[in-house]
């Protein structure tokens, strides 16, 4: 931090994955990672929506209902071949997910998933403290699933 996607962020994490296949964009990676959540993640999101609704915070359904371009249920803030920024601002915090892709020195593609948060009020601090263990597990799972899919695709024989 600071990060251009959310300069006022006061909480962040970043996970990186190396993938042998190199012909995908950040948009493709974001759709692959965030477009198909496992059942246990969908159930956690429903629980989150039910609890946060009691405090007047936005639900994942309300984000999709805004008719903005979304990947998963996250509104797209900006996108290019190398970076996608997703997120929204709410009463308790501002939130961004940044998916970056780039090449390393050995021709592999690196995929970074960065989460940035600006906690606005005490409720934002409590919320992040409560969801951080789940957040980490979800991000690691989504990156691992993406890595497995890319490896499987990369190992297919060429025609």
Tab-separated table of C-alpha atoms in Angstrom:
chain	number	residue	atom	x	y	z
A	1	UNK	CA	0.000	0.000	0.000
A	2	UNK	CA	-0.778	2.522	-1.179
A	3	UNK	CA	-2.274	0.969	-4.323
A	4	UNK	CA	-3.712	2.994	-7.221
A	5	UNK	CA	-6.930	0.946	-7.207
A	6	UNK	CA	-7.748	2.206	-3.690
A	7	UNK	CA	-5.186	4.772	-2.498
A	8	UNK	CA	-6.815	5.170	0.931
A	9	UNK	CA	-6.757	1.439	1.732
A	10	UNK	CA	-5.730	0.538	5.279
A	11	UNK	CA	-5.980	-3.262	4.916
A	12	UNK	CA	-4.673	-5.460	2.106
A	13	UNK	CA	-3.511	-8.901	1.150
A	14	UNK	CA	-2.115	-10.416	-2.020
A	15	UNK	CA	-1.758	-13.978	-3.282
A	16	UNK	CA	0.170	-15.055	-6.363
A	17	UNK	CA	-0.053	-18.106	-8.595
A	18	UNK	CA	2.291	-19.262	-11.370
A	19	UNK	CA	0.567	-20.912	-14.311
A	20	UNK	CA	2.349	-22.591	-17.221
A	21	UNK	CA	-0.266	-21.530	-19.765
A	22	UNK	CA	0.244	-17.939	-20.849
A	23	UNK	CA	-2.477	-17.135	-23.369
A	24	UNK	CA	-5.114	-15.716	-21.016
A	25	UNK	CA	-5.927	-12.195	-19.899
A	26	UNK	CA	-6.804	-10.747	-16.519
A	27	UNK	CA	-10.434	-10.662	-17.620
A	28	UNK	CA	-10.343	-14.389	-18.444
A	29	UNK	CA	-8.658	-15.147	-15.109
A	30	UNK	CA	-11.174	-13.051	-13.152
A	31	UNK	CA	-14.138	-14.773	-14.824
A	32	UNK	CA	-12.591	-18.204	-14.206
A	33	UNK	CA	-11.849	-17.485	-10.541
A	34	UNK	CA	-14.913	-15.476	-9.558
A	35	UNK	CA	-17.580	-16.698	-11.953
A	36	UNK	CA	-18.042	-20.135	-10.377
A	37	UNK	CA	-17.909	-20.227	-6.600
A	38	UNK	CA	-17.939	-23.624	-4.849
A	39	UNK	CA	-21.103	-24.453	-2.906
A	40	UNK	CA	-19.499	-23.769	0.481
A	41	UNK	CA	-18.515	-20.261	-0.679
A	42	UNK	CA	-22.013	-19.555	-1.993
A	43	UNK	CA	-23.416	-20.628	1.382
A	44	UNK	CA	-20.988	-18.327	3.226
A	45	UNK	CA	-22.011	-15.431	0.947
A	46	UNK	CA	-25.681	-16.083	1.740
A	47	UNK	CA	-24.867	-16.069	5.458
A	48	UNK	CA	-22.882	-12.853	5.022
A	49	UNK	CA	-25.786	-11.244	3.143
A	50	UNK	CA	-28.263	-12.230	5.876
A	51	UNK	CA	-26.099	-10.867	8.696
A	52	UNK	CA	-24.935	-7.673	6.976
A	53	UNK	CA	-28.511	-6.939	5.889
A	54	UNK	CA	-29.368	-6.469	9.551
A	55	UNK	CA	-26.921	-3.544	9.592
A	56	UNK	CA	-28.182	-1.961	6.375
A	57	UNK	CA	-25.152	-2.992	4.311
A	58	UNK	CA	-25.249	-3.990	0.648
A	59	UNK	CA	-25.815	-7.622	-0.257
A	60	UNK	CA	-24.217	-9.510	-3.126
A	61	UNK	CA	-27.627	-9.592	-4.814
A	62	UNK	CA	-28.023	-5.824	-4.602
A	63	UNK	CA	-24.655	-5.401	-6.319
A	64	UNK	CA	-25.770	-7.538	-9.271
A	65	UNK	CA	-29.174	-5.798	-9.331
A	66	UNK	CA	-27.474	-2.431	-9.927
A	67	UNK	CA	-27.125	-3.499	-13.598
A	68	UNK	CA	-23.429	-2.712	-13.626
A	69	UNK	CA	-21.019	-4.988	-15.421
A	70	UNK	CA	-20.030	-7.680	-12.943
A	71	UNK	CA	-17.661	-10.604	-12.667
A	72	UNK	CA	-19.181	-13.022	-10.201
A	73	UNK	CA	-21.163	-10.611	-8.062
A	74	UNK	CA	-18.410	-7.968	-8.003
A	75	UNK	CA	-18.961	-4.790	-10.047
A	76	UNK	CA	-16.200	-4.014	-12.554
A	77	UNK	CA	-14.395	-0.760	-11.735
A	78	UNK	CA	-11.857	-0.993	-14.569
A	79	UNK	CA	-10.413	-3.622	-16.867
A	80	UNK	CA	-7.623	-4.237	-19.329
A	81	UNK	CA	-5.868	-7.331	-20.642
A	82	UNK	CA	-3.399	-7.216	-17.737
A	83	UNK	CA	-5.555	-5.984	-14.855
A	84	UNK	CA	-9.146	-6.101	-13.669
A	85	UNK	CA	-10.320	-4.025	-10.716
A	86	UNK	CA	-13.571	-5.068	-9.085
A	87	UNK	CA	-15.300	-3.627	-6.058
A	88	UNK	CA	-17.716	-1.237	-4.469
A	89	UNK	CA	-18.021	1.383	-1.780
A	90	UNK	CA	-20.371	0.845	1.137
A	91	UNK	CA	-21.196	2.641	4.359
A	92	UNK	CA	-18.717	0.635	6.445
A	93	UNK	CA	-15.862	0.148	3.962
A	94	UNK	CA	-14.601	0.526	0.407
A	95	UNK	CA	-13.477	-2.739	-1.179
A	96	UNK	CA	-11.438	-3.667	-4.268
A	97	UNK	CA	-10.261	-6.957	-5.727
A	98	UNK	CA	-7.448	-6.526	-8.232
A	99	UNK	CA	-6.544	-9.376	-10.588
A	100	UNK	CA	-3.201	-8.795	-12.325
A	101	UNK	CA	-1.543	-11.068	-14.880
A	102	UNK	CA	2.004	-10.798	-16.163
A	103	UNK	CA	4.850	-12.973	-17.458
A	104	UNK	CA	7.839	-14.035	-15.379
A	105	UNK	CA	11.375	-14.632	-16.702
A	106	UNK	CA	10.642	-18.286	-17.555
A	107	UNK	CA	7.594	-17.701	-19.758
A	108	UNK	CA	5.047	-18.551	-17.102
A	109	UNK	CA	2.064	-16.383	-16.397
A	110	UNK	CA	1.777	-14.919	-12.882
A	111	UNK	CA	-1.679	-14.226	-11.512
A	112	UNK	CA	-1.988	-11.910	-8.509
A	113	UNK	CA	-5.184	-11.539	-6.504
A	114	UNK	CA	-4.968	-8.433	-4.331
A	115	UNK	CA	-7.688	-7.355	-1.932
A	116	UNK	CA	-7.760	-3.752	-0.749
A	117	UNK	CA	-10.044	-2.331	1.919
A	118	UNK	CA	-10.554	1.132	3.360
A	119	UNK	CA	-12.385	0.706	6.649
A	120	UNK	CA	-14.558	3.753	7.244
A	121	UNK	CA	-16.209	3.108	10.611
A	122	UNK	CA	-15.852	0.709	13.541
A	123	UNK	CA	-18.281	-1.698	11.826
A	124	UNK	CA	-15.826	-1.976	8.921
A	125	UNK	CA	-13.012	-2.917	11.294
A	126	UNK	CA	-15.156	-5.539	13.028
A	127	UNK	CA	-16.372	-6.915	9.689
A	128	UNK	CA	-12.829	-7.358	8.325
A	129	UNK	CA	-11.642	-8.959	11.560
A	130	UNK	CA	-14.489	-11.487	11.385
A	131	UNK	CA	-14.256	-12.391	7.707
A	132	UNK	CA	-10.462	-12.413	7.237
A	133	UNK	CA	-9.979	-16.160	7.918
A	134	UNK	CA	-12.805	-17.004	5.480
A	135	UNK	CA	-11.555	-14.478	2.940
A	136	UNK	CA	-8.079	-16.017	2.920
A	137	UNK	CA	-9.454	-19.522	2.496
A	138	UNK	CA	-11.726	-18.410	-0.347
A	139	UNK	CA	-8.963	-16.567	-2.238
A	140	UNK	CA	-6.511	-19.450	-1.868
A	141	UNK	CA	-9.169	-21.921	-3.025
A	142	UNK	CA	-10.156	-19.809	-6.036
A	143	UNK	CA	-6.519	-19.404	-7.118
A	144	UNK	CA	-5.800	-23.124	-6.617
A	145	UNK	CA	-8.880	-24.118	-8.623
A	146	UNK	CA	-7.870	-21.741	-11.398
A	147	UNK	CA	-4.335	-23.152	-11.383
A	148	UNK	CA	-5.646	-26.719	-11.678
A	149	UNK	CA	-7.916	-25.777	-14.589
A	150	UNK	CA	-5.090	-23.982	-16.400
A	151	UNK	CA	-2.703	-26.925	-15.841
A	152	UNK	CA	-5.277	-29.379	-17.126
A	153	UNK	CA	-5.884	-27.257	-20.206
A	154	UNK	CA	-2.147	-26.803	-20.767
A	155	UNK	CA	-1.524	-30.566	-20.689
A	156	UNK	CA	-4.019	-31.392	-23.430
A	157	UNK	CA	-2.325	-32.757	-26.552
A	158	UNK	CA	-2.051	-30.400	-29.478
A	159	UNK	CA	-3.886	-31.367	-32.719
